[in-house]
């Protein structure tokens, strides 16, 4: 399976370099045929915390409003024990980032290069590879957070634009949906669960992750089978993902 994941990683990199990144198209593309893991959630749902807990590094932009404004294709590569951790961007080949604060800044800067210093979104992905002995070979796609209202500087269509972008990834039958929901909100109104059920009514392709356990109301309990972000190490996460991959690939 590791060899298969490595092959998919290489094909995804080639697709991105050639401009094939899953945009809506009248014709099927190679990207559409590849298995994918899409991270879906509302704004401030804890998506960044989930990804950073899997990587073990703080490297994603934070803030209020729509922080993730372009899809981030995050490829994790397990390196030899004792080797130095570093990151590479597809748009900056041969430049290695060992300072993960600089990775965060480059994500912000590259987003601005595509969208301008506005609050607009773009479907053109940023491709980031992280090499570390503490990760597992895996690729995830972080998508803009679902929202219900436009803020100042955004068109009224931004709500539907984001939903359309998210759907373009997760409606594909070969996509695993990582549905992020904060524990301090009513799960019945979770944006991630709602849209996941619409495109995957049987739940075969959906993995639910509950975040912000520490903010739950006093006297409430989390269900035992829920994946707690703080207890979800990379190895356990990969095991769950491989089980789901078995559903969509075999």
Coordinates of N, CA and C in Angstrom, one line a residue:
X1 N 0.8 -1.2 0.0 CA 0.0 0.0 0.0 C 0.9 1.3 0.0
X2 N 2.0 1.2 0.7 CA 2.9 2.4 0.7 C 3.4 2.7 -0.7
X3 N 3.7 1.6 -1.5 CA 4.1 1.9 -2.8 C 3.1 2.5 -3.7
X4 N 1.8 2.1 -3.4 CA 0.7 2.6 -4.2 C 0.5 4.1 -3.8
X5 N 0.6 4.4 -2.5 CA 0.5 5.8 -2.1 C 1.5 6.7 -2.7
X6 N 2.8 6.1 -2.7 CA 3.9 6.9 -3.3 C 3.6 7.1 -4.8
X7 N 3.1 6.1 -5.5 CA 2.8 6.3 -6.9 C 1.7 7.4 -7.1
X8 N 0.7 7.3 -6.3 CA -0.4 8.4 -6.4 C 0.1 9.7 -6.1
X9 N 1.1 9.8 -5.1 CA 1.7 11.1 -4.8 C 2.4 11.7 -6.1
X10 N 3.1 10.9 -6.8 CA 3.9 11.3 -8.0 C 2.9 11.8 -9.1
X11 N 1.8 11.0 -9.2 CA 0.9 11.4 -10.3 C 0.2 12.7 -9.9
X12 N -0.2 12.9 -8.7 CA -0.8 14.1 -8.2 C 0.1 15.3 -8.5
X13 N 1.4 15.2 -8.2 CA 2.4 16.2 -8.4 C 2.4 16.6 -9.9
X14 N 2.4 15.6 -10.8 CA 2.5 15.8 -12.2 C 1.2 16.5 -12.7
X15 N 0.1 16.0 -12.1 CA -1.2 16.7 -12.5 C -1.2 18.1 -12.2
X16 N -0.8 18.4 -10.9 CA -0.8 19.8 -10.5 C 0.1 20.7 -11.4
X17 N 1.3 20.1 -11.7 CA 2.3 20.9 -12.5 C 1.7 21.1 -13.9
X18 N 0.8 20.2 -14.4 CA 0.2 20.4 -15.7 C -1.1 21.1 -15.7
X19 N -1.5 21.6 -14.6 CA -2.7 22.3 -14.5 C -4.0 21.5 -14.3
X20 N -3.8 20.2 -14.1 CA -5.0 19.3 -13.8 C -5.1 19.2 -12.3
X21 N -6.1 19.9 -11.7 CA -6.3 19.8 -10.3 C -7.7 19.7 -9.9
X22 N -8.5 19.0 -10.7 CA -9.8 18.6 -10.3 C -10.9 19.7 -10.4
X23 N -10.6 20.8 -11.2 CA -11.6 21.8 -11.5 C -12.8 21.2 -12.2
X24 N -13.9 21.8 -12.1 CA -15.1 21.3 -12.8 C -14.8 21.4 -14.3
X25 N -15.1 20.2 -15.0 CA -14.7 20.1 -16.4 C -15.8 19.2 -17.0
X26 N -16.0 19.5 -18.3 CA -17.0 18.6 -19.0 C -16.4 17.2 -19.3
X27 N -15.1 17.1 -19.3 CA -14.5 15.9 -19.5 C -13.8 15.4 -18.3
X28 N -13.7 14.0 -18.0 CA -13.0 13.5 -16.9 C -11.5 13.8 -17.0
X29 N -10.8 14.0 -15.9 CA -9.4 14.2 -15.9 C -8.7 13.1 -15.1
X30 N -7.4 13.1 -15.3 CA -6.6 12.1 -14.5 C -6.7 12.3 -13.0
X31 N -6.7 13.6 -12.6 CA -6.8 13.9 -11.2 C -8.1 13.3 -10.6
X32 N -9.2 13.4 -11.4 CA -10.5 12.8 -10.9 C -10.5 11.3 -10.7
X33 N -9.5 10.7 -11.3 CA -9.5 9.2 -11.2 C -8.6 8.7 -10.0
X34 N -7.9 9.6 -9.4 CA -7.0 9.3 -8.3 C -7.8 9.2 -7.0
X35 N -7.4 8.3 -6.1 CA -8.0 8.3 -4.7 C -7.5 9.6 -4.0
X36 N -8.3 10.1 -3.2 CA -8.0 11.4 -2.5 C -8.6 11.4 -1.1
X37 N -8.0 12.2 -0.2 CA -8.5 12.3 1.2 C -8.7 13.8 1.3
X38 N -10.0 14.3 1.4 CA -10.3 15.7 1.5 C -10.7 16.0 2.9
X39 N -10.2 17.1 3.5 CA -10.5 17.6 4.8 C -11.5 18.6 4.7
X40 N -12.7 18.4 5.3 CA -13.9 19.2 5.2 C -14.3 19.7 6.6
X41 N -14.7 20.9 6.7 CA -15.3 21.4 7.9 C -15.7 22.9 7.8
X42 N -16.4 23.4 8.8 CA -16.8 24.8 8.8 C -15.6 25.6 9.2
X43 N -15.8 27.0 9.1 CA -14.7 27.9 9.5 C -14.5 27.7 11.0
X44 N -13.3 27.7 11.4 CA -12.9 27.6 12.9 C -13.4 26.3 13.5
X45 N -13.5 25.2 12.7 CA -13.9 23.9 13.2 C -12.8 23.1 13.7
X46 N -11.5 23.5 13.5 CA -10.4 22.8 14.0 C -9.7 22.0 12.9
X47 N -9.9 22.3 11.6 CA -9.3 21.6 10.5 C -7.7 21.7 10.7
X48 N -7.3 22.9 10.9 CA -5.8 23.1 11.0 C -5.2 22.3 12.1
X49 N -5.9 22.2 13.3 CA -5.4 21.4 14.4 C -5.3 20.0 14.1
X50 N -6.2 19.4 13.3 CA -6.2 18.0 12.9 C -5.0 17.8 12.0
X51 N -4.7 18.6 11.0 CA -3.6 18.4 10.1 C -2.3 18.6 10.8
X52 N -2.2 19.6 11.7 CA -1.0 19.8 12.4 C -0.7 18.7 13.4
X53 N -1.7 18.1 14.0 CA -1.5 17.0 14.9 C -1.0 15.8 14.2
X54 N -1.4 15.6 13.0 CA -0.9 14.5 12.2 C 0.6 14.7 11.8
X55 N 0.9 15.9 11.4 CA 2.3 16.2 11.0 C 3.2 16.4 12.2
X56 N 2.6 16.9 13.3 CA 3.5 17.2 14.5 C 4.2 18.5 14.4
X57 N 3.7 19.4 13.5 CA 4.3 20.8 13.3 C 3.2 21.8 13.2
X58 N 3.5 23.0 13.7 CA 2.6 24.2 13.4 C 3.0 24.8 12.2
X59 N 2.2 24.7 11.1 CA 2.7 25.3 9.8 C 1.6 25.9 9.0
X60 N 0.3 25.9 9.5 CA -0.8 26.4 8.7 C -1.2 27.8 9.2
X61 N -1.6 28.6 8.3 CA -2.1 30.0 8.7 C -3.3 29.9 9.6
X62 N -3.3 30.8 10.6 CA -4.5 30.9 11.5 C -5.1 32.2 11.5
X63 N -6.3 32.4 12.0 CA -6.9 33.7 12.0 C -8.4 33.5 11.9
X64 N -9.1 34.6 11.9 CA -10.6 34.6 11.8 C -11.0 34.7 10.3
X65 N -12.3 34.3 10.1 CA -12.8 34.4 8.7 C -12.2 33.3 7.9
X66 N -12.2 33.5 6.6 CA -11.7 32.4 5.7 C -10.2 32.5 5.6
X67 N -9.5 31.6 6.3 CA -8.1 31.6 6.3 C -7.6 30.7 5.1
X68 N -8.2 29.6 4.9 CA -7.8 28.7 3.8 C -8.6 29.1 2.6
X69 N -7.9 29.8 1.6 CA -8.7 30.3 0.5 C -8.3 29.6 -0.8
X70 N -7.4 28.6 -0.7 CA -7.0 27.8 -1.9 C -6.9 26.3 -1.3
X71 N -7.2 25.3 -2.1 CA -7.0 24.0 -1.7 C -5.5 23.8 -1.4
X72 N -5.1 23.1 -0.4 CA -3.7 22.7 0.0 C -3.6 21.2 -0.2
X73 N -2.8 20.8 -1.2 CA -2.5 19.4 -1.3 C -1.2 19.1 -0.5
X74 N -1.4 18.4 0.6 CA -0.4 18.2 1.6 C 0.1 16.7 1.5
X75 N 1.3 16.6 1.0 CA 1.9 15.2 0.8 C 2.9 15.0 1.9
X76 N 2.7 13.9 2.7 CA 3.6 13.6 3.8 C 4.5 12.4 3.3
X77 N 5.8 12.6 3.5 CA 6.8 11.5 3.1 C 7.6 11.1 4.4
X78 N 7.5 9.9 4.7 CA 8.3 9.4 5.8 C 9.8 9.2 5.5
X79 N 10.6 9.9 6.2 CA 12.1 9.8 5.9 C 12.8 8.9 7.0
X80 N 14.0 8.7 6.8 CA 14.8 7.9 7.7 C 14.9 8.5 9.1
X81 N 14.9 7.6 10.1 CA 15.0 8.0 11.5 C 16.2 8.9 11.7
X82 N 16.1 10.0 12.4 CA 17.2 10.9 12.7 C 17.4 11.9 11.6
X83 N 16.7 11.8 10.5 CA 16.9 12.8 9.4 C 16.2 14.1 9.8
X84 N 16.6 15.2 9.2 CA 16.0 16.5 9.5 C 14.7 16.7 8.8
X85 N 13.8 17.3 9.4 CA 12.5 17.6 8.8 C 12.6 18.8 7.9
X86 N 11.9 18.7 6.8 CA 11.9 19.9 5.9 C 10.6 19.8 5.0
X87 N 10.3 21.0 4.4 CA 9.2 21.1 3.5 C 9.6 21.6 2.2
X88 N 8.8 21.3 1.1 CA 9.1 21.8 -0.2 C 7.7 22.1 -0.9
X89 N 7.7 23.2 -1.6 CA 6.5 23.6 -2.4 C 6.8 23.3 -3.8
X90 N 5.8 22.9 -4.5 CA 5.9 22.5 -5.9 C 6.3 23.8 -6.7
X91 N 5.8 25.0 -6.3 CA 6.0 26.2 -7.1 C 7.4 26.8 -6.7
X92 N 8.1 26.2 -5.7 CA 9.4 26.6 -5.4 C 10.4 25.4 -5.3
X93 N 10.5 24.7 -6.4 CA 11.3 23.5 -6.4 C 12.7 23.8 -6.1
X94 N 13.3 22.9 -5.4 CA 14.7 22.9 -4.9 C 15.0 23.8 -3.8
X95 N 13.9 24.5 -3.2 CA 14.1 25.3 -2.0 C 13.5 24.5 -0.9
X96 N 14.3 24.2 0.1 CA 13.9 23.4 1.3 C 13.6 24.4 2.5
X97 N 12.5 24.2 3.1 CA 12.1 25.0 4.3 C 12.3 24.1 5.5
X98 N 13.2 24.5 6.4 CA 13.3 23.8 7.7 C 12.7 24.6 8.8
X99 N 12.3 25.9 8.5 CA 11.6 26.7 9.5 C 10.1 26.6 9.1
X100 N 9.3 26.0 9.9 CA 7.9 25.8 9.6 C 7.1 27.1 9.7
X101 N 7.6 28.1 10.4 CA 6.9 29.4 10.4 C 7.1 30.0 9.1
X102 N 8.2 29.7 8.4 CA 8.4 30.2 7.0 C 7.4 29.5 6.0
X103 N 7.1 28.2 6.3 CA 6.1 27.5 5.5 C 4.8 28.2 5.6
X104 N 4.4 28.5 6.8 CA 3.1 29.2 7.0 C 3.1 30.5 6.2
X105 N 4.1 31.3 6.3 CA 4.2 32.6 5.6 C 4.1 32.4 4.1
X106 N 4.8 31.3 3.6 CA 4.8 31.1 2.1 C 3.4 30.6 1.6
X107 N 2.7 29.9 2.5 CA 1.3 29.5 2.1 C 0.4 30.8 2.0
X108 N 0.6 31.7 2.9 CA -0.1 33.0 2.9 C 0.3 33.8 1.6
X109 N 1.6 33.9 1.4 CA 2.0 34.7 0.3 C 1.6 34.1 -1.1
X110 N 1.7 32.8 -1.2 CA 1.3 32.1 -2.5 C -0.2 32.2 -2.7
X111 N -1.0 32.2 -1.6 CA -2.4 32.5 -1.7 C -2.7 33.9 -2.3
X112 N -2.0 34.8 -1.7 CA -2.1 36.2 -2.2 C -1.7 36.4 -3.6
X113 N -0.7 35.7 -4.0 CA -0.2 35.8 -5.4 C -1.3 35.4 -6.4
X114 N -2.1 34.4 -6.0 CA -3.2 33.9 -6.9 C -4.5 34.8 -6.8
X115 N -4.8 35.2 -5.6 CA -6.1 35.9 -5.3 C -5.9 37.4 -5.1
X116 N -4.7 37.8 -5.0 CA -4.5 39.2 -4.6 C -4.7 39.4 -3.1
X117 N -4.5 40.5 -2.6 CA -4.7 40.7 -1.1 C -6.2 41.0 -0.8
X118 N -7.0 40.0 -1.2 CA -8.4 40.1 -1.0 C -8.9 38.9 -0.2
X119 N -10.2 38.8 0.0 CA -10.7 37.6 0.7 C -11.4 36.7 -0.3
X120 N -10.9 36.7 -1.6 CA -11.5 35.8 -2.6 C -10.9 34.4 -2.4
X121 N -11.5 33.5 -3.1 CA -11.0 32.1 -3.1 C -10.5 31.7 -4.5
X122 N -9.7 30.7 -4.6 CA -9.3 30.2 -5.9 C -9.2 28.6 -5.8
X123 N -9.6 28.0 -6.9 CA -9.6 26.5 -6.9 C -8.2 26.0 -7.3
X124 N -7.2 26.9 -7.6 CA -5.9 26.4 -8.0 C -5.2 26.0 -6.7
X125 N -4.7 24.8 -6.6 CA -4.2 24.3 -5.3 C -2.7 24.7 -5.1
X126 N -2.4 24.8 -3.8 CA -1.0 24.9 -3.4 C -0.5 23.5 -3.1
X127 N 0.7 23.1 -3.6 CA 1.2 21.8 -3.4 C 2.3 21.8 -2.4
X128 N 2.2 21.2 -1.3 CA 3.2 21.2 -0.2 C 3.6 19.8 0.2
X129 N 4.9 19.5 0.2 CA 5.4 18.2 0.6 C 6.2 18.4 1.9
X130 N 6.0 17.5 2.9 CA 6.7 17.5 4.1 C 7.4 16.2 4.3
X131 N 8.7 16.3 4.6 CA 9.5 15.1 4.8 C 9.9 15.0 6.2
X132 N 9.6 13.9 6.9 CA 9.9 13.8 8.3 C 9.9 12.3 8.8
X133 N 10.7 12.0 9.7 CA 10.6 10.6 10.3 C 9.4 10.3 11.1
X134 N 8.7 11.4 11.4 CA 7.5 11.3 12.4 C 6.2 11.3 11.7
X135 N 6.2 11.2 10.3 CA 4.9 11.1 9.6 C 4.8 9.8 8.9
X136 N 3.6 9.6 8.3 CA 3.4 8.4 7.5 C 3.2 8.8 6.0
X137 N 3.4 8.0 5.1 CA 3.2 8.3 3.7 C 1.8 8.5 3.4
X138 N 1.4 9.7 3.1 CA -0.1 10.0 3.0 C -0.2 11.3 2.3
X139 N -1.3 11.5 1.6 CA -1.7 12.8 1.0 C -3.1 13.2 1.4
X140 N -3.2 14.5 1.9 CA -4.5 15.0 2.3 C -4.7 16.3 1.5
X141 N -6.0 16.7 1.3 CA -6.3 17.9 0.6 C -7.1 18.8 1.6
X142 N -6.5 19.9 2.0 CA -7.2 20.8 2.9 C -8.0 21.8 2.1
X143 N -9.3 21.9 2.4 CA -10.2 22.7 1.6 C -10.7 23.9 2.4
X144 N -11.1 25.0 1.7 CA -11.6 26.2 2.4 C -12.8 25.8 3.3
X145 N -12.9 26.5 4.5 CA -13.9 26.1 5.4 C -15.3 26.6 5.0
X146 N -16.3 25.8 5.1 CA -17.6 26.1 4.8 C -18.1 27.3 5.6
X147 N -18.9 28.2 5.0 CA -19.4 29.3 5.8 C -20.9 29.6 5.4
X148 N -21.5 30.4 6.2 CA -22.9 30.6 6.0 C -23.2 32.1 5.5
X149 N -22.2 33.0 5.8 CA -22.4 34.4 5.4 C -21.1 34.9 4.8
X150 N -21.3 35.9 3.9 CA -20.1 36.6 3.4 C -19.7 37.7 4.3
X151 N -18.4 38.0 4.4 CA -18.0 39.1 5.2 C -17.6 40.3 4.3
X152 N -17.2 41.4 4.9 CA -16.9 42.6 4.2 C -15.7 42.2 3.2
X153 N -15.8 42.6 2.0 CA -14.8 42.4 1.0 C -15.0 41.1 0.2
X154 N -16.1 40.4 0.5 CA -16.4 39.2 -0.2 C -17.7 39.3 -1.0
X155 N -17.8 38.7 -2.2 CA -19.1 38.7 -2.9 C -20.1 37.8 -2.2
X156 N -21.4 38.1 -2.4 CA -22.4 37.3 -1.8 C -22.4 35.9 -2.2
X157 N -21.7 35.6 -3.4 CA -21.7 34.3 -3.9 C -20.6 33.4 -3.2
X158 N -19.8 34.0 -2.3 CA -18.7 33.3 -1.7 C -19.2 32.0 -0.9
X159 N -20.4 32.1 -0.3 CA -20.9 30.9 0.4 C -21.1 29.7 -0.5
X160 N -21.8 30.0 -1.7 CA -22.0 28.9 -2.7 C -20.7 28.6 -3.4
X161 N -19.8 29.5 -3.6 CA -18.6 29.2 -4.3 C -17.8 28.2 -3.5
X162 N -17.7 28.4 -2.2 CA -16.9 27.5 -1.3 C -17.6 26.1 -1.3
X163 N -18.9 26.1 -1.2 CA -19.6 24.8 -1.2 C -19.4 24.1 -2.5
X164 N -19.4 24.8 -3.6 CA -19.2 24.2 -4.9 C -17.8 23.6 -5.0
X165 N -16.8 24.3 -4.5 CA -15.5 23.8 -4.6 C -15.3 22.5 -3.7
X166 N -15.9 22.5 -2.5 CA -15.8 21.4 -1.6 C -16.5 20.2 -2.3
X167 N -17.7 20.4 -2.8 CA -18.4 19.3 -3.5 C -17.6 18.8 -4.7
X168 N -16.9 19.6 -5.4 CA -16.2 19.1 -6.6 C -15.2 18.1 -6.2
X169 N -14.7 18.1 -5.0 CA -13.7 17.1 -4.5 C -14.4 15.9 -3.9
X170 N -15.4 16.2 -3.0 CA -15.9 15.1 -2.2 C -17.0 14.3 -2.8
X171 N -17.6 14.8 -3.9 CA -18.6 14.0 -4.5 C -18.1 12.9 -5.4
X172 N -16.8 12.9 -5.6 CA -16.2 11.8 -6.4 C -16.2 10.5 -5.6
X173 N -16.5 9.4 -6.2 CA -16.6 8.2 -5.4 C -15.3 7.6 -4.9
X174 N -14.2 8.2 -5.4 CA -12.9 7.7 -4.9 C -12.2 8.7 -3.9
X175 N -13.0 9.5 -3.3 CA -12.5 10.5 -2.3 C -13.0 10.1 -0.9
X176 N -12.0 10.0 0.0 CA -12.3 9.8 1.4 C -12.6 11.2 2.0
X177 N -13.7 11.3 2.8 CA -14.0 12.6 3.4 C -13.7 12.5 4.8
X178 N -12.8 13.5 5.2 CA -12.4 13.6 6.6 C -13.3 14.8 7.1
X179 N -14.4 14.4 7.8 CA -15.4 15.4 8.2 C -15.1 15.9 9.6
X180 N -14.7 17.2 9.7 CA -14.3 17.8 11.0 C -15.5 18.6 11.6
X181 N -15.8 18.2 12.9 CA -16.8 18.9 13.6 C -16.4 19.3 15.0
X182 N -16.6 20.5 15.5 CA -16.2 20.9 16.8 C -17.2 20.3 17.8
X183 N -16.7 19.8 19.0 CA -17.5 19.2 20.0 C -18.3 20.2 20.8
X184 N -18.0 21.5 20.7 CA -18.8 22.5 21.4 C -19.9 23.1 20.6
X185 N -20.2 22.4 19.5 CA -21.4 22.8 18.6 C -22.3 21.5 18.5
X186 N -23.6 21.8 18.2 CA -24.5 20.7 17.9 C -24.1 19.9 16.7
X187 N -23.9 18.6 16.8 CA -23.5 17.9 15.6 C -24.6 17.8 14.6
X188 N -25.8 18.0 15.0 CA -26.9 17.9 14.1 C -26.9 19.1 13.1
X189 N -26.1 20.1 13.4 CA -26.0 21.3 12.5 C -24.6 21.4 11.9
X190 N -23.8 20.3 12.1 CA -22.4 20.4 11.6 C -22.4 20.5 10.0
X191 N -21.7 21.5 9.6 CA -21.6 21.7 8.1 C -20.9 20.5 7.4
X192 N -19.9 20.0 8.1 CA -19.1 18.9 7.5 C -20.0 17.6 7.4
X193 N -20.7 17.3 8.5 CA -21.5 16.1 8.4 C -22.7 16.3 7.5
X194 N -23.3 17.4 7.4 CA -24.4 17.7 6.5 C -24.0 17.5 5.0
X195 N -22.9 18.1 4.6 CA -22.5 17.9 3.2 C -22.0 16.5 2.9
X196 N -21.4 15.9 3.9 CA -20.8 14.5 3.7 C -22.0 13.6 3.5
X197 N -23.1 13.7 4.3 CA -24.2 12.8 4.1 C -24.9 13.0 2.8
X198 N -24.8 14.2 2.2 CA -25.5 14.4 0.9 C -24.7 13.7 -0.2
X199 N -23.4 13.7 -0.1 CA -22.6 13.0 -1.2 C -22.2 11.6 -0.9
X200 N -22.3 11.2 0.4 CA -22.0 9.9 0.8 C -23.0 9.4 1.8
X201 N -24.2 9.1 1.4 CA -25.3 8.8 2.3 C -25.1 7.5 3.1
X202 N -24.3 6.6 2.6 CA -24.1 5.3 3.4 C -22.9 5.5 4.4
X203 N -22.1 6.6 4.2 CA -21.0 6.8 5.2 C -19.8 5.9 4.9
X204 N -19.8 5.2 3.8 CA -18.6 4.3 3.5 C -17.3 5.1 3.3
X205 N -17.5 6.3 2.8 CA -16.3 7.1 2.5 C -15.9 8.2 3.5
X206 N -16.7 8.2 4.6 CA -16.6 9.3 5.5 C -15.9 8.9 6.8
X207 N -14.9 9.7 7.3 CA -14.4 9.5 8.6 C -14.7 10.8 9.4
X208 N -15.4 10.6 10.5 CA -15.7 11.8 11.4 C -14.7 12.0 12.4
X209 N -14.3 13.3 12.6 CA -13.3 13.6 13.6 C -13.9 14.8 14.5
X210 N -13.9 14.6 15.8 CA -14.5 15.5 16.7 C -13.4 16.3 17.3
X211 N -13.4 17.7 17.2 CA -12.4 18.5 17.7 C -12.9 19.3 18.9
X212 N -12.0 20.0 19.6 CA -12.3 21.0 20.7 C -13.1 20.2 21.8
X213 N -12.6 19.0 22.1 CA -13.2 18.3 23.2 C -13.2 19.0 24.5
X214 N -12.1 19.8 24.7 CA -11.9 20.6 26.0 C -13.0 21.7 26.1
X215 N -13.7 22.0 25.1 CA -14.7 23.1 25.1 C -16.1 22.5 25.2
X216 N -16.3 21.2 25.4 CA -17.6 20.7 25.6 C -18.3 21.2 26.8
X217 N -19.6 21.2 26.8 CA -20.3 21.7 28.0 C -20.1 20.7 29.2
X218 N -20.1 21.3 30.4 CA -19.9 20.5 31.6 C -21.0 19.4 31.7
X219 N -20.6 18.2 31.9 CA -21.6 17.1 32.1 C -21.9 16.3 30.8
X220 N -21.3 16.8 29.7 CA -21.5 16.0 28.5 C -20.4 15.1 28.2
X221 N -20.6 14.0 27.5 CA -19.6 13.1 27.2 C -19.5 12.8 25.7
X222 N -18.2 12.6 25.2 CA -18.0 12.2 23.8 C -18.2 10.7 23.7
X223 N -18.7 10.3 22.5 CA -19.0 8.9 22.2 C -17.6 8.2 22.2
X224 N -17.5 7.0 22.7 CA -16.3 6.3 22.8 C -15.7 6.0 21.4
X225 N -16.5 5.8 20.4 CA -15.9 5.5 19.1 C -15.5 6.7 18.3
X226 N -15.7 7.9 18.8 CA -15.3 9.1 18.1 C -13.8 9.2 18.1
X227 N -13.2 9.7 17.0 CA -11.8 9.9 16.8 C -11.4 11.2 17.5
X228 N -10.8 11.2 18.6 CA -10.4 12.4 19.3 C -9.1 12.9 18.7
X229 N -9.0 14.2 18.3 CA -7.9 14.7 17.6 C -6.6 14.5 18.5
X230 N -6.7 14.8 19.8 CA -5.5 14.8 20.6 C -5.0 13.4 20.8
X231 N -5.8 12.4 20.6 CA -5.4 11.0 20.8 C -5.1 10.3 19.5
X232 N -5.3 11.0 18.4 CA -5.2 10.4 17.1 C -3.7 10.6 16.6
X233 N -2.9 9.6 16.8 CA -1.5 9.7 16.3 C -1.5 9.3 14.8
X234 N -0.4 9.6 14.2 CA -0.3 9.4 12.7 C -0.5 7.9 12.3
X235 N 0.0 7.0 13.1 CA -0.1 5.6 12.8 C -1.6 5.1 12.8
X236 N -2.3 5.6 13.9 CA -3.7 5.2 14.0 C -4.5 5.8 12.9
X237 N -4.2 7.1 12.6 CA -4.9 7.8 11.5 C -4.7 7.0 10.2
X238 N -3.5 6.6 9.9 CA -3.2 6.0 8.6 C -4.0 4.6 8.6
X239 N -4.1 3.9 9.7 CA -4.8 2.7 9.7 C -6.3 2.9 9.3
X240 N -6.9 4.0 9.9 CA -8.3 4.3 9.6 C -8.4 4.6 8.1
X241 N -7.5 5.4 7.6 CA -7.5 5.8 6.2 C -7.4 4.6 5.2
X242 N -6.5 3.7 5.6 CA -6.3 2.5 4.7 C -7.5 1.7 4.7
X243 N -8.2 1.6 5.8 CA -9.5 0.8 5.8 C -10.5 1.5 4.8
X244 N -10.5 2.8 4.8 CA -11.4 3.5 3.9 C -11.0 3.4 2.5
X245 N -9.6 3.4 2.3 CA -9.1 3.3 0.9 C -9.5 1.9 0.4
X246 N -9.6 0.9 1.2 CA -10.0 -0.4 0.8 C -11.4 -0.4 0.2
X247 N -12.3 0.5 0.8 CA -13.6 0.5 0.4 C -13.7 1.1 -1.0
X248 N -12.9 2.2 -1.3 CA -13.1 2.9 -2.6 C -12.2 2.4 -3.7
X249 N -11.2 1.5 -3.4 CA -10.3 1.1 -4.4 C -10.5 -0.4 -4.7
X250 N -11.0 -1.2 -3.8 CA -11.0 -2.7 -4.1 C -12.4 -3.2 -4.0

